[in-house]
Amino acid sequence: MALSSLAWPGIAGAQQKEETTVLEPITVTATKRVQEAFEVPATVAIVEAQELQDRGIASAGELDRAFVDTNIRSRSNRAYTNVTVRGQSSVDYYEPSVQLYVDGLPQDPSIFSQLLPAGLDSVELLYGPQGTLYGRGAIGGVINVVTRKPDNELRVDTAGALHTQGGDASLLLNTPIIDGVIYGDAALTFRREADQYTLLGSGQEIGGTDDLNGRIRLRYAPDDSPLDVMVSTQRGRVDSTEEQFVMESMFNDRIALPIDSRYRLDTASFGVNASYDLDFATITALTGYQDRKLDRTTLGFQTPEDQTTFSQELRIASDPELGNALDYVVGVYGQRLDFERRTPLIGQVRSRRSIPMQYSETWRGMRRTGSTSRRASGSIMKRQGRVPTAP
């Protein structure tokens, strides 16, 4: 008995040692550099693509099902989406407090209504004000969507779902173009949401939504080269009749009055993401252009609006894996936004042009002995009329 008692701890220790599992570190890029999650000096949540698929989350507007303290709701239609993070809501749709980024490029607020990109890798949410890194608009937080870049692997990814309220599908083709040098991918996503109403009199089914998006990317990243350049272009279209006038007495029967109410949202974007590895730091240049056209008719009144946005960012970020005494990000950001909303029936045109510029730098001690940040920003703005809030 004595010998058995002495041997038992050693056997248990050997078994415990054999069962030890080392987990891979979780990295995030929302801080504009690759860092392990526990090193980020902010509250951050990360959801991997597989978890989103398991939960049936296919659009940016459904991300509140994955992140706590987050609420995403449409205002009359999905083209006008309100995002609230920890109680910080966007009172004005055109000046959202929560910013959306895809692969480092800022997105138009209407993108919240569309499907998540194919080839998704993860979605990161930075809670709280992020003005130093993302400018004056990110007072509520930042949602950063990260996709898998084109690489040297030939693969086809498909996904789809079918249910009583419609369905969605996605297709991604990734292929090397010049082995070890140039890669590319093409993606197509589609969602159909079933009709929700019946028109009074005709009995026609109405209230459905079709969402179609296409994307093409080319990446130049030679093996053993510090240069990595990716060019992307994307087009999207949402056709919907979800906005309908239903009298209270007909609400339970979902019968809508036969008044013209519909919209078409067209978006086009172009982006360049270039980086150069200096060993001790990485220089990154991000160029983005987006064009949004919303042709909306509500209760017979047409109120189309157009918005174009051009953005340019240049920054240098240290490599945190080197373990230097200081970790830093220094960058310059500029944007030009042109907006116009028209009401043809009364001949009214409302427009706005803004050109915000921002310079920011952040320094942080690697041993968390302290941190400092400095930011200087300015804005040149020209307005004509008042920019309306979304109904």
PDB file of C-alpha atoms in Angstrom, residues 97-229:
ATOM      1  CA  SER A  97     -20.655  56.919 -33.812  1.00  0.00           C
ATOM      2  CA  VAL A  98     -19.602  53.357 -34.690  1.00  0.00           C
ATOM      3  CA  GLN A  99     -17.356  52.991 -37.725  1.00  0.00           C
ATOM      4  CA  LEU A 100     -17.194  49.964 -40.024  1.00  0.00           C
ATOM      5  CA  TYR A 101     -13.929  48.912 -41.675  1.00  0.00           C
ATOM      6  CA  VAL A 102     -13.195  46.078 -44.101  1.00  0.00           C
ATOM      7  CA  ASP A 103      -9.529  45.090 -44.389  1.00  0.00           C
ATOM      8  CA  GLY A 104      -8.514  48.474 -43.005  1.00  0.00           C
ATOM      9  CA  LEU A 105     -10.638  50.575 -45.367  1.00  0.00           C
ATOM     10  CA  PRO A 106     -13.536  52.716 -44.018  1.00  0.00           C
ATOM     11  CA  GLN A 107     -16.986  51.773 -45.289  1.00  0.00           C
ATOM     12  CA  ASP A 108     -20.117  53.743 -46.091  1.00  0.00           C
ATOM     13  CA  PRO A 109     -22.794  53.308 -43.362  1.00  0.00           C
ATOM     14  CA  SER A 110     -25.105  51.650 -45.896  1.00  0.00           C
ATOM     15  CA  ILE A 111     -22.752  48.635 -45.959  1.00  0.00           C
ATOM     16  CA  PHE A 112     -24.292  47.549 -42.643  1.00  0.00           C
ATOM     17  CA  SER A 113     -27.330  46.521 -44.678  1.00  0.00           C
ATOM     18  CA  GLN A 114     -25.383  44.211 -46.982  1.00  0.00           C
ATOM     19  CA  LEU A 115     -23.928  40.727 -46.748  1.00  0.00           C
ATOM     20  CA  LEU A 116     -20.579  40.071 -45.110  1.00  0.00           C
ATOM     21  CA  PRO A 117     -17.810  39.528 -47.678  1.00  0.00           C
ATOM     22  CA  ALA A 118     -16.988  36.039 -48.885  1.00  0.00           C
ATOM     23  CA  GLY A 119     -13.718  34.589 -47.669  1.00  0.00           C
ATOM     24  CA  LEU A 120     -14.308  36.038 -44.217  1.00  0.00           C
ATOM     25  CA  ASP A 121     -11.593  35.395 -41.627  1.00  0.00           C
ATOM     26  CA  SER A 122     -12.885  37.182 -38.503  1.00  0.00           C
ATOM     27  CA  VAL A 123     -14.736  40.222 -37.193  1.00  0.00           C
ATOM     28  CA  GLU A 124     -13.250  42.403 -34.445  1.00  0.00           C
ATOM     29  CA  LEU A 125     -15.065  44.915 -32.271  1.00  0.00           C
ATOM     30  CA  LEU A 126     -13.151  47.620 -30.408  1.00  0.00           C
ATOM     31  CA  TYR A 127     -15.346  49.006 -27.638  1.00  0.00           C
ATOM     32  CA  GLY A 128     -15.336  52.651 -26.626  1.00  0.00           C
ATOM     33  CA  PRO A 129     -13.873  55.818 -28.198  1.00  0.00           C
ATOM     34  CA  GLN A 130     -11.218  55.110 -30.837  1.00  0.00           C
ATOM     35  CA  GLY A 131     -10.570  58.700 -31.933  1.00  0.00           C
ATOM     36  CA  THR A 132      -6.781  58.447 -31.778  1.00  0.00           C
ATOM     37  CA  LEU A 133      -6.627  55.609 -34.314  1.00  0.00           C
ATOM     38  CA  TYR A 134      -9.824  56.115 -36.307  1.00  0.00           C
ATOM     39  CA  GLY A 135     -10.709  59.825 -36.099  1.00  0.00           C
ATOM     40  CA  ARG A 136     -13.472  61.968 -34.686  1.00  0.00           C
ATOM     41  CA  GLY A 137     -16.368  59.711 -35.751  1.00  0.00           C
ATOM     42  CA  ALA A 138     -15.401  56.566 -33.831  1.00  0.00           C
ATOM     43  CA  ILE A 139     -16.658  57.617 -30.391  1.00  0.00           C
ATOM     44  CA  GLY A 140     -18.753  54.477 -29.889  1.00  0.00           C
ATOM     45  CA  GLY A 141     -16.367  51.870 -31.249  1.00  0.00           C
ATOM     46  CA  VAL A 142     -15.024  50.257 -34.409  1.00  0.00           C
ATOM     47  CA  ILE A 143     -16.131  47.073 -36.181  1.00  0.00           C
ATOM     48  CA  ASN A 144     -13.258  45.703 -38.238  1.00  0.00           C
ATOM     49  CA  VAL A 145     -14.030  42.967 -40.794  1.00  0.00           C
ATOM     50  CA  VAL A 146     -10.975  40.916 -41.787  1.00  0.00           C
ATOM     51  CA  THR A 147     -10.960  38.717 -44.884  1.00  0.00           C
ATOM     52  CA  ARG A 148      -8.521  36.078 -46.015  1.00  0.00           C
ATOM     53  CA  LYS A 149      -6.191  37.554 -48.628  1.00  0.00           C
ATOM     54  CA  PRO A 150      -5.704  35.852 -52.005  1.00  0.00           C
ATOM     55  CA  ASP A 151      -2.891  33.307 -51.749  1.00  0.00           C
ATOM     56  CA  ASN A 152      -1.065  30.559 -53.623  1.00  0.00           C
ATOM     57  CA  GLU A 153      -3.753  27.919 -53.003  1.00  0.00           C
ATOM     58  CA  LEU A 154      -6.296  26.887 -55.619  1.00  0.00           C
ATOM     59  CA  ARG A 155      -9.622  26.534 -53.824  1.00  0.00           C
ATOM     60  CA  VAL A 156     -13.348  27.002 -54.205  1.00  0.00           C
ATOM     61  CA  ASP A 157     -15.433  27.917 -51.158  1.00  0.00           C
ATOM     62  CA  THR A 158     -19.217  27.702 -51.163  1.00  0.00           C
ATOM     63  CA  ALA A 159     -21.840  28.330 -48.518  1.00  0.00           C
ATOM     64  CA  GLY A 160     -25.599  28.611 -48.480  1.00  0.00           C
ATOM     65  CA  ALA A 161     -28.748  28.450 -46.415  1.00  0.00           C
ATOM     66  CA  LEU A 162     -32.433  28.041 -47.247  1.00  0.00           C
ATOM     67  CA  HIS A 163     -35.313  28.780 -44.885  1.00  0.00           C
ATOM     68  CA  THR A 164     -38.969  29.808 -44.899  1.00  0.00           C
ATOM     69  CA  GLN A 165     -38.087  33.524 -45.060  1.00  0.00           C
ATOM     70  CA  GLY A 166     -35.706  33.205 -48.021  1.00  0.00           C
ATOM     71  CA  GLY A 167     -32.097  32.136 -48.364  1.00  0.00           C
ATOM     72  CA  ASP A 168     -28.529  33.169 -49.108  1.00  0.00           C
ATOM     73  CA  ALA A 169     -25.527  31.767 -50.955  1.00  0.00           C
ATOM     74  CA  SER A 170     -21.876  32.647 -51.539  1.00  0.00           C
ATOM     75  CA  LEU A 171     -19.179  31.478 -53.941  1.00  0.00           C
ATOM     76  CA  LEU A 172     -15.438  32.236 -53.773  1.00  0.00           C
ATOM     77  CA  LEU A 173     -12.751  31.194 -56.243  1.00  0.00           C
ATOM     78  CA  ASN A 174      -9.105  31.715 -55.213  1.00  0.00           C
ATOM     79  CA  THR A 175      -6.244  30.945 -57.587  1.00  0.00           C
ATOM     80  CA  PRO A 176      -2.555  31.725 -58.127  1.00  0.00           C
ATOM     81  CA  ILE A 177      -1.979  33.715 -61.322  1.00  0.00           C
ATOM     82  CA  ILE A 178       1.823  33.659 -61.285  1.00  0.00           C
ATOM     83  CA  ASP A 179       2.985  31.036 -58.822  1.00  0.00           C
ATOM     84  CA  GLY A 180       4.592  32.630 -55.793  1.00  0.00           C
ATOM     85  CA  VAL A 181       4.111  36.168 -57.121  1.00  0.00           C
ATOM     86  CA  ILE A 182       0.555  37.188 -58.044  1.00  0.00           C
ATOM     87  CA  TYR A 183      -2.716  35.788 -56.709  1.00  0.00           C
ATOM     88  CA  GLY A 184      -6.371  36.616 -57.206  1.00  0.00           C
ATOM     89  CA  ASP A 185      -9.860  35.785 -56.096  1.00  0.00           C
ATOM     90  CA  ALA A 186     -13.422  36.458 -57.210  1.00  0.00           C
ATOM     91  CA  ALA A 187     -16.486  36.261 -54.999  1.00  0.00           C
ATOM     92  CA  LEU A 188     -20.253  36.423 -55.425  1.00  0.00           C
ATOM     93  CA  THR A 189     -22.853  36.624 -52.634  1.00  0.00           C
ATOM     94  CA  PHE A 190     -26.638  36.676 -52.870  1.00  0.00           C
ATOM     95  CA  ARG A 191     -29.530  36.893 -50.419  1.00  0.00           C
ATOM     96  CA  ARG A 192     -33.283  36.748 -50.988  1.00  0.00           C
ATOM     97  CA  GLU A 193     -35.765  37.717 -48.292  1.00  0.00           C
ATOM     98  CA  ALA A 194     -39.376  36.707 -48.892  1.00  0.00           C
ATOM     99  CA  ASP A 195     -42.299  39.098 -49.336  1.00  0.00           C
ATOM    100  CA  GLN A 196     -43.943  40.232 -46.105  1.00  0.00           C
ATOM    101  CA  TYR A 197     -47.130  41.982 -47.214  1.00  0.00           C
ATOM    102  CA  THR A 198     -50.148  41.673 -49.496  1.00  0.00           C
ATOM    103  CA  LEU A 199     -51.297  44.720 -51.461  1.00  0.00           C
ATOM    104  CA  LEU A 200     -54.837  45.841 -50.796  1.00  0.00           C
ATOM    105  CA  GLY A 201     -57.066  45.246 -53.799  1.00  0.00           C
ATOM    106  CA  SER A 202     -54.710  43.372 -56.133  1.00  0.00           C
ATOM    107  CA  GLY A 203     -53.530  40.756 -53.638  1.00  0.00           C
ATOM    108  CA  GLN A 204     -49.970  41.057 -54.949  1.00  0.00           C
ATOM    109  CA  GLU A 205     -47.219  39.824 -52.633  1.00  0.00           C
ATOM    110  CA  ILE A 206     -44.749  42.579 -51.785  1.00  0.00           C
ATOM    111  CA  GLY A 207     -42.116  43.532 -49.222  1.00  0.00           C
ATOM    112  CA  GLY A 208     -39.190  41.315 -50.269  1.00  0.00           C
ATOM    113  CA  THR A 209     -35.511  42.170 -50.662  1.00  0.00           C
ATOM    114  CA  ASP A 210     -32.801  40.997 -53.079  1.00  0.00           C
ATOM    115  CA  ASP A 211     -29.134  41.612 -52.206  1.00  0.00           C
ATOM    116  CA  LEU A 212     -26.396  40.846 -54.753  1.00  0.00           C
ATOM    117  CA  ASN A 213     -22.661  41.580 -54.363  1.00  0.00           C
ATOM    118  CA  GLY A 214     -19.605  40.819 -56.470  1.00  0.00           C
ATOM    119  CA  ARG A 215     -15.906  41.337 -55.717  1.00  0.00           C
ATOM    120  CA  ILE A 216     -12.579  40.862 -57.550  1.00  0.00           C
ATOM    121  CA  ARG A 217      -9.149  41.170 -55.921  1.00  0.00           C
ATOM    122  CA  LEU A 218      -5.565  40.933 -57.174  1.00  0.00           C
ATOM    123  CA  ARG A 219      -2.598  40.627 -54.852  1.00  0.00           C
ATOM    124  CA  TYR A 220       1.081  41.117 -55.629  1.00  0.00           C
ATOM    125  CA  ALA A 221       3.145  39.477 -52.870  1.00  0.00           C
ATOM    126  CA  PRO A 222       6.297  37.707 -54.127  1.00  0.00           C
ATOM    127  CA  ASP A 223       7.812  35.082 -51.871  1.00  0.00           C
ATOM    128  CA  ASP A 224      10.558  36.462 -49.603  1.00  0.00           C
ATOM    129  CA  SER A 225       9.661  40.029 -50.599  1.00  0.00           C
ATOM    130  CA  PRO A 226       8.776  42.751 -48.068  1.00  0.00           C
ATOM    131  CA  LEU A 227       6.230  44.266 -50.474  1.00  0.00           C
ATOM    132  CA  ASP A 228       2.546  43.275 -50.385  1.00  0.00           C
ATOM    133  CA  VAL A 229      -0.012  45.080 -52.575  1.00  0.00           C
TER     134      VAL A 229
END
